Amino acid sequence: MKVAKFGGSSVASAEQFRKVAGIIQSDQQRRIIVVSAPGKRYKADTKVTDLLIRLAEAVMRGNEYDSLIEAVVERYADIARGLELQASEVIEQMKADLQQKIAAYHDDHLRLLDALKASGEDHNARLMAFYLRSLGMEARYVSPREAGIFVTDEPGNAQILQDSYEKLSKLKQCSNIVVIPGFFGYSLTGHIVTFPRGGSDITGSIVAAGAGADVYENFTDVDSIYCVNPSMVENPRQLREITYREMRELSYSGFSVFHDEALEPVYKAGIPVCVKNTNNPEAPGTWIVAKRNHRNVPVAGIASDTGFCSVNVSKYLMNREIGFGRKLLQILEDEGISYEHAPSGIDNMSVILRANQLQGEKEQRIMDRIQTELKVDEIHIEYGLALIMVVGEGMERAVGVAAKATAAFAQAQINIEMINQGSSEVSMMFGVKEEAVNKAVRALYDAYFAPVYAQKE
């Protein structure tokens, strides 16, 4: 049995709905379907989720919002017309549902935002099930509550409750096609609570693990996962296989194909994942598995992200001061700031974090606290950093992987601001200035992957 999740681009229009139906019909093992909200139909288009966020913001501000409800509902109506469906009743139910949610949560803004965002997936799942039935398939919509997806009551940041997996196991007994909306679950008190943005991947993974699927298919708009962002490198190498750990590192570091929190359920359950293209379903895609043959290609991929800063602290004999690092991180915790990396030397320590966390008076307050409480010799914050991650489980047993990177940077005349490598040796992190990140990624790609192509030729 397969669980197949279709992302926003895969369900953005009537044409895409037809492709999804064809994919489902082509394999009887695809019995559980998870759908996102409709994505962009063309480059300048607006995702339905973004329309719903605008709707929520208008309600919160007390602005007129009827036109936004019409804009949201029209997206589904446009799909229904394109599919020649008699779906006027379904469309009216969507409008009534939005109005009911606004009335119920008008004065509770966090609940309102979650409920409206979740309606994008919810309405799309209902429409998809309706369409599949019109084609003669035995399909039915199943809400996350009926499926058993119960989550922590953290609006916008839901975590699955372990008891949900036992409830989800009953889905395997369904003989018909089940269509479940992604992105949200229900709290034990009955409220809609969403996963982080991109959470339809999380839903698909949770459902696959709970139902004991043989395979979890994640349909998107690319033939496979590439070893590097195609916008940075022309015609990059496609990955046929990648491990859970490698994918987790790359997703965290900027890969947008797969949500970085979505792998945990299938990883624990040992369920292989296949990332495939809705527009080209015959392509083999990329398999995410527990182990791969990395003898010839120790590096799986290169990912990058921008918007970081480094809090750099120096103090003579820092290494002799017990608890220094803990106290420094405690100050950040007190301010509600999470950190990404913390490379250190004997007399210095840097904490890498997202720069947008130091807004308003936080920056000066943190610097004052570090200076006063830790009595450091020097402290400064460096902005405009990009982090580049080189990922591959084969690096642990390959000689000269780090040397290739530093040589590539030197040849491209790129200054390395910092280097950090985890004890697992699955990844190496390099910090460079944001303006040099594209050049740096291309240099690393040439160093690690160009020789592989040359050998094949």
Tab-separated table of N, CA and C in Angstrom, residues 298-299 390 394-408 421 425 428 430 444 447-448:
chain	number	residue	atom	x	y	z
A	298	PRO	N	30.850	10.288	-2.420
A	298	PRO	CA	30.685	10.452	-0.967
A	298	PRO	C	29.815	11.635	-0.589
A	299	VAL	N	29.809	12.691	-1.424
A	299	VAL	CA	28.987	13.873	-1.154
A	299	VAL	C	27.648	13.714	-1.865
A	390	VAL	N	27.741	21.081	3.044
A	390	VAL	CA	28.145	19.966	2.183
A	390	VAL	C	27.764	18.696	2.937
A	394	GLY	N	29.075	9.394	2.975
A	394	GLY	CA	30.334	8.803	2.526
A	394	GLY	C	31.552	9.617	2.884
A	395	MET	N	31.360	10.853	3.358
A	395	MET	CA	32.510	11.704	3.688
A	395	MET	C	33.331	11.134	4.835
A	396	GLU	N	32.661	10.378	5.700
A	396	GLU	CA	33.348	9.840	6.878
A	396	GLU	C	34.520	8.940	6.488
A	397	ARG	N	34.367	8.221	5.358
A	397	ARG	CA	35.413	7.285	4.959
A	397	ARG	C	36.188	7.744	3.724
A	398	ALA	N	35.915	8.963	3.273
A	398	ALA	CA	36.621	9.487	2.100
A	398	ALA	C	37.720	10.454	2.546
A	399	VAL	N	38.871	10.343	1.921
A	399	VAL	CA	40.008	11.197	2.255
A	399	VAL	C	39.983	12.450	1.387
A	400	GLY	N	40.203	13.602	1.986
A	400	GLY	CA	40.380	14.835	1.235
A	400	GLY	C	39.124	15.601	0.894
A	401	VAL	N	38.000	15.260	1.532
A	401	VAL	CA	36.752	15.961	1.220
A	401	VAL	C	36.836	17.429	1.646
A	402	ALA	N	37.307	17.669	2.852
A	402	ALA	CA	37.424	19.053	3.330
A	402	ALA	C	38.464	19.823	2.524
A	403	ALA	N	39.543	19.144	2.145
A	403	ALA	CA	40.597	19.809	1.370
A	403	ALA	C	40.069	20.282	0.018
A	404	LYS	N	39.191	19.485	-0.590
A	404	LYS	CA	38.593	19.897	-1.868
A	404	LYS	C	37.805	21.187	-1.709
A	405	ALA	N	37.090	21.295	-0.601
A	405	ALA	CA	36.273	22.486	-0.367
A	405	ALA	C	37.144	23.726	-0.189
A	406	THR	N	38.125	23.633	0.663
A	406	THR	CA	38.976	24.804	0.919
A	406	THR	C	39.755	25.195	-0.332
A	407	ALA	N	40.189	24.191	-1.116
A	407	ALA	CA	40.895	24.498	-2.362
A	407	ALA	C	39.965	25.183	-3.356
A	408	ALA	N	38.703	24.728	-3.404
A	408	ALA	CA	37.726	25.340	-4.314
A	408	ALA	C	37.456	26.784	-3.931
A	421	GLN	N	32.164	21.266	11.595
A	421	GLN	CA	31.834	19.905	11.188
A	421	GLN	C	31.337	19.131	12.390
A	425	GLU	N	30.207	13.509	11.038
A	425	GLU	CA	30.862	13.670	9.742
A	425	GLU	C	29.908	13.455	8.572
A	428	MET	N	29.496	19.165	6.520
A	428	MET	CA	30.432	20.241	6.826
A	428	MET	C	29.724	21.554	6.555
A	430	PHE	N	30.053	25.717	6.064
A	430	PHE	CA	30.937	26.839	5.777
A	430	PHE	C	30.122	28.123	5.843
A	444	LEU	N	31.993	24.742	-5.154
A	444	LEU	CA	31.913	23.448	-4.478
A	444	LEU	C	31.330	22.383	-5.414
A	447	ALA	N	33.938	21.176	-7.678
A	447	ALA	CA	34.948	20.383	-6.979
A	447	ALA	C	34.478	18.961	-6.709
A	448	TYR	N	33.211	18.804	-6.351
A	448	TYR	CA	32.717	17.485	-5.938
A	448	TYR	C	32.043	16.687	-7.049
